[in-house]
PDB file of C-alpha atoms in Angstrom:
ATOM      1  CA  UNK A   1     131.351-152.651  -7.776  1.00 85.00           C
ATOM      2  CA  UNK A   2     134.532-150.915  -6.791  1.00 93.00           C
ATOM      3  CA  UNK A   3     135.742-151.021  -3.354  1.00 95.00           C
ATOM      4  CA  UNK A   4     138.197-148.394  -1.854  1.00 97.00           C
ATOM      5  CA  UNK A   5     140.237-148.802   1.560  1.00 98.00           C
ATOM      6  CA  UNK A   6     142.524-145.834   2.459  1.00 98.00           C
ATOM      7  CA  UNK A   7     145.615-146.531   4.564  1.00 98.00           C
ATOM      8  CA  UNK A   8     148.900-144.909   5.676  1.00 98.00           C
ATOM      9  CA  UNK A   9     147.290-142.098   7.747  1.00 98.00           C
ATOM     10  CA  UNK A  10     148.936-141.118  11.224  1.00 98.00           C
ATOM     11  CA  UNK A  11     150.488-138.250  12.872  1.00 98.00           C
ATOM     12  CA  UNK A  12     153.698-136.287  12.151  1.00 98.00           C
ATOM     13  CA  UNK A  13     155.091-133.206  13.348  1.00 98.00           C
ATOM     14  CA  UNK A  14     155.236-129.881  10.970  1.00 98.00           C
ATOM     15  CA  UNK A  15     157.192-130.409   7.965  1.00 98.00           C
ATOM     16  CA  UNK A  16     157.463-134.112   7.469  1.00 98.00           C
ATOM     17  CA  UNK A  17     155.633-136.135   5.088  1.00 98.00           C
ATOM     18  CA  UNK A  18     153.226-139.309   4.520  1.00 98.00           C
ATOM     19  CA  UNK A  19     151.963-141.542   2.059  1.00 98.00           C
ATOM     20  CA  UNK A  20     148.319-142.170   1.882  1.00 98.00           C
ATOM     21  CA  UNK A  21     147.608-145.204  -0.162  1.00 98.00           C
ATOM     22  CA  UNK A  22     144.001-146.437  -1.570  1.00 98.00           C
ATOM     23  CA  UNK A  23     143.883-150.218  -2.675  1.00 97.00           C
ATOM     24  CA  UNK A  24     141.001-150.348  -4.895  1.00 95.00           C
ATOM     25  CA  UNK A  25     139.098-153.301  -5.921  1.00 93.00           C
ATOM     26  CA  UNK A  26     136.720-154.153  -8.459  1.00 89.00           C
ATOM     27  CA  UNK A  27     136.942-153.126 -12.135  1.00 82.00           C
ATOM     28  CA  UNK A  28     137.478-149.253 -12.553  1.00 81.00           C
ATOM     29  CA  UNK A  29     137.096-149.051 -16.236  1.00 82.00           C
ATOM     30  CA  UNK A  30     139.657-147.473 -18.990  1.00 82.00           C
ATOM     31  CA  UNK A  31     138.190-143.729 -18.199  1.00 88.00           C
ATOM     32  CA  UNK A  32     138.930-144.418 -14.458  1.00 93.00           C
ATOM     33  CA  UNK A  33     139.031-140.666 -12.228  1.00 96.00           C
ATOM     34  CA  UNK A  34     140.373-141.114  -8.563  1.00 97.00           C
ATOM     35  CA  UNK A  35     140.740-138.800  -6.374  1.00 98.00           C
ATOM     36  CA  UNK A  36     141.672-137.478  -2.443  1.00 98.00           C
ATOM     37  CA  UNK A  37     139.604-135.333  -0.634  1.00 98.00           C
ATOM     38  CA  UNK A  38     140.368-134.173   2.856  1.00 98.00           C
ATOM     39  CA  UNK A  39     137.431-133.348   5.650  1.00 98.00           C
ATOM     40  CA  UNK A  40     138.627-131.173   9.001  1.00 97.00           C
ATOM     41  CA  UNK A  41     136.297-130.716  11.801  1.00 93.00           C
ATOM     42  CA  UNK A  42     133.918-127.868  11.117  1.00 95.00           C
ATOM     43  CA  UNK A  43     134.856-127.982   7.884  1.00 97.00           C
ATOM     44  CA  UNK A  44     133.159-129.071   4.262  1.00 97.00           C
ATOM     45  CA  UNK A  45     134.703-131.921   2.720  1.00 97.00           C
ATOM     46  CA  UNK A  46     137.062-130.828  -0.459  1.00 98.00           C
ATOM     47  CA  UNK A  47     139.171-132.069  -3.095  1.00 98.00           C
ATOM     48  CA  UNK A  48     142.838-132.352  -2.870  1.00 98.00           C
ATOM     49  CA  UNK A  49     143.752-134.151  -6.033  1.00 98.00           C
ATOM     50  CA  UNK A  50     142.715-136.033  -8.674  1.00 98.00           C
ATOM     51  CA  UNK A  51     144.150-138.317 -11.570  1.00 98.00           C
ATOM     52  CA  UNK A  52     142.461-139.677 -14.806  1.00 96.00           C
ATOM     53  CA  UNK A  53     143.386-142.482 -16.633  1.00 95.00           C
ATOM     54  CA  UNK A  54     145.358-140.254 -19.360  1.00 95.00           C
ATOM     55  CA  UNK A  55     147.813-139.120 -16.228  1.00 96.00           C
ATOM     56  CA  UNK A  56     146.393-136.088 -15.908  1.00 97.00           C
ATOM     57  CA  UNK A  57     147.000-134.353 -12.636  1.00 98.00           C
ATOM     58  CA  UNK A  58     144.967-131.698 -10.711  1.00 98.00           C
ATOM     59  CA  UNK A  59     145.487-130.377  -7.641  1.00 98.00           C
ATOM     60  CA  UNK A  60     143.987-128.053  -4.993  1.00 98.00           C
ATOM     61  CA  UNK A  61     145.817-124.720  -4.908  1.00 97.00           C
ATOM     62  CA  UNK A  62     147.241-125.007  -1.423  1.00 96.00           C
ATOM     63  CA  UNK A  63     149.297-128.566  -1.786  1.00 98.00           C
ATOM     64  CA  UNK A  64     150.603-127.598  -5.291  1.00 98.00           C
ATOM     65  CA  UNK A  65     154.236-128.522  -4.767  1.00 98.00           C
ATOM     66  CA  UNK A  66     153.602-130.308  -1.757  1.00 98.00           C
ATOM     67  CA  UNK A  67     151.713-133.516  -2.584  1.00 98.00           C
ATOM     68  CA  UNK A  68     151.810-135.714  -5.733  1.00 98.00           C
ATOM     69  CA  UNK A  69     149.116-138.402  -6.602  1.00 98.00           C
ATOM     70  CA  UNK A  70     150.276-141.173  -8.376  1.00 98.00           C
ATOM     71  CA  UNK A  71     148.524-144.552  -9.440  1.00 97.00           C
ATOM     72  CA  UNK A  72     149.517-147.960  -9.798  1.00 95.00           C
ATOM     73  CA  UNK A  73     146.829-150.208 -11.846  1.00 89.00           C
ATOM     74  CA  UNK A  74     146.712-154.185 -12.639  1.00 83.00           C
ATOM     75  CA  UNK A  75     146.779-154.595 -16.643  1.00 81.00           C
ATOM     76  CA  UNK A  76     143.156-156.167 -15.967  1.00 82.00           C
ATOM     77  CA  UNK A  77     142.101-152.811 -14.160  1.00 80.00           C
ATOM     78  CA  UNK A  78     140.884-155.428 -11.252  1.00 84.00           C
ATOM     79  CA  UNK A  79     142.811-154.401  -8.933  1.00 90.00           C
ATOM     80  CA  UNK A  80     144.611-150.906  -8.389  1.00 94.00           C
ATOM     81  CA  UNK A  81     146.681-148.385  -6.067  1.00 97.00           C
ATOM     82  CA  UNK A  82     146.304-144.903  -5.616  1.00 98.00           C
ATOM     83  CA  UNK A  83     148.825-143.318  -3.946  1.00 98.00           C
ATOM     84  CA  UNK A  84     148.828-139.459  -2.074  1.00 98.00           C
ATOM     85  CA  UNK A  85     152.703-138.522  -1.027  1.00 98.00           C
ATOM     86  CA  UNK A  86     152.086-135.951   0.810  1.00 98.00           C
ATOM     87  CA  UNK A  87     155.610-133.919   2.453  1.00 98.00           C
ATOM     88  CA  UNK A  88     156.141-130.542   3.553  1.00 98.00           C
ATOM     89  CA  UNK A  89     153.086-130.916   6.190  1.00 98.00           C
ATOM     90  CA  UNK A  90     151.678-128.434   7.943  1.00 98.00           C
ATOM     91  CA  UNK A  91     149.100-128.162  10.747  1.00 97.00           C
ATOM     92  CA  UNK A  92     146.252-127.161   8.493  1.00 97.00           C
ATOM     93  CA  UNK A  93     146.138-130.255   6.547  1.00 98.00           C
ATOM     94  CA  UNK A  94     145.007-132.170  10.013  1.00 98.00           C
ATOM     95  CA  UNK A  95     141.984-133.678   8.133  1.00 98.00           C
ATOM     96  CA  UNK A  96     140.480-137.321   7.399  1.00 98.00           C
ATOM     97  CA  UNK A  97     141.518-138.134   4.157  1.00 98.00           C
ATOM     98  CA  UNK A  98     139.262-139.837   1.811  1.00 98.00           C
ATOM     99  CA  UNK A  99     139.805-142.048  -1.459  1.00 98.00           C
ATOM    100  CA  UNK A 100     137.285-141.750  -4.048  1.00 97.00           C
ATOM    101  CA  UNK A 101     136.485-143.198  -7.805  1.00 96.00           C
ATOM    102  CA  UNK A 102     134.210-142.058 -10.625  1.00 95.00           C
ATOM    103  CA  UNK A 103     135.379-142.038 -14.313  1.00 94.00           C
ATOM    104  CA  UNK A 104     135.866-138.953 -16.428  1.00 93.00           C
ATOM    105  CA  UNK A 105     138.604-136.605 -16.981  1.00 94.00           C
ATOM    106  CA  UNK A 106     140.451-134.904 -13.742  1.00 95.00           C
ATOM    107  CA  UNK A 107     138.748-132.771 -11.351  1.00 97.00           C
ATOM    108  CA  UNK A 108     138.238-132.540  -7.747  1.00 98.00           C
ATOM    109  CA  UNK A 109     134.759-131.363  -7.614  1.00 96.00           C
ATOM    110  CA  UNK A 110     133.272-133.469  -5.041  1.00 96.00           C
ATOM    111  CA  UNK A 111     130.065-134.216  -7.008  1.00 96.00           C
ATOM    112  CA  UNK A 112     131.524-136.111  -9.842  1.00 95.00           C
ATOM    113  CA  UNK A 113     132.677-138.837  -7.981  1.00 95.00           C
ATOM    114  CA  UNK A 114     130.562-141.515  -6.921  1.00 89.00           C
ATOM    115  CA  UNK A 115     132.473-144.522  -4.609  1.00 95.00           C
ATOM    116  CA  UNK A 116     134.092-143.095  -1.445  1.00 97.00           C
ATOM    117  CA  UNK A 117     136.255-145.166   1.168  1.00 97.00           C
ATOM    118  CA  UNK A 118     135.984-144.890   4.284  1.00 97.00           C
ATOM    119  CA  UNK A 119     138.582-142.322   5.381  1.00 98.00           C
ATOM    120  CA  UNK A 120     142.157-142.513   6.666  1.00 98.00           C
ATOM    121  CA  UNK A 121     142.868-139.879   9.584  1.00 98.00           C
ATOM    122  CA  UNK A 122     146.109-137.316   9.690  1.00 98.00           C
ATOM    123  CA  UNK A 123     147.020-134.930  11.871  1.00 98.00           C
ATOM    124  CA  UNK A 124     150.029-132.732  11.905  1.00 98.00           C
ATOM    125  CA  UNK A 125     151.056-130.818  14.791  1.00 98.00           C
ATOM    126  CA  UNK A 126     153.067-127.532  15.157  1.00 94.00           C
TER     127      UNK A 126
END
């Protein structure tokens, strides 16, 4: 069963940038999806970005330019890294940041994935 663990989280003032990464564990199959969703008090959980295991992209319309996802995968698909650079930050991306798997092409619609981590907090102030 995979296993996700976000790290990198933190806080930074308006305009600078972090790197979320997700260390995965457990085989993730050839048609691997992973994904970042974000969660801000109040607020419904939603999808940030996504990337499938042809290196297709998606992302939510307002980080589009801002953030990249990237992933870094064992030849065995054991073991794997997703990444979330995130730069250009601005106050209303204070959220907890969550890693998530599935398989399938790329999307960030929250019900087609199906292993979440446990969350990774960031908060950006003005």
């Amino acid at each position: 069963q995979v296993q996700l663990q976000e790290s990198g989280g933190g806080s930074v003032q308006s305009g600078g940038s972090l790197r979320l990464s997700c260390a995965v564990s457990g085989y993730i199959y050839s048609s691997y999806l992973m994904g970042w969703f974000r969660q801000a008090p109040g607020k419904e959980r939603e999808g940030v970005a996504a990337i499938d295991s042809d290196g297709t992209t998606v992302y939510t319309e307002g980080v589009k330019g801002r953030f990249t996802i990237s992933i870094d995968t064992a030849q065995n698909l054991l073991k794997a890294t997703v990444y979330l650079q995130m730069n250009s930050l601005k106050p209303e991306d204070t959220a907890m940041y969550y890693c998530a798997a599935s398989r399938g092409i790329a999307t960030i619609a929250l019900d087609e994935f199906r292993t979440w981590g446990q969350g990774t907090q960031v908060t950006v102030s003005s």
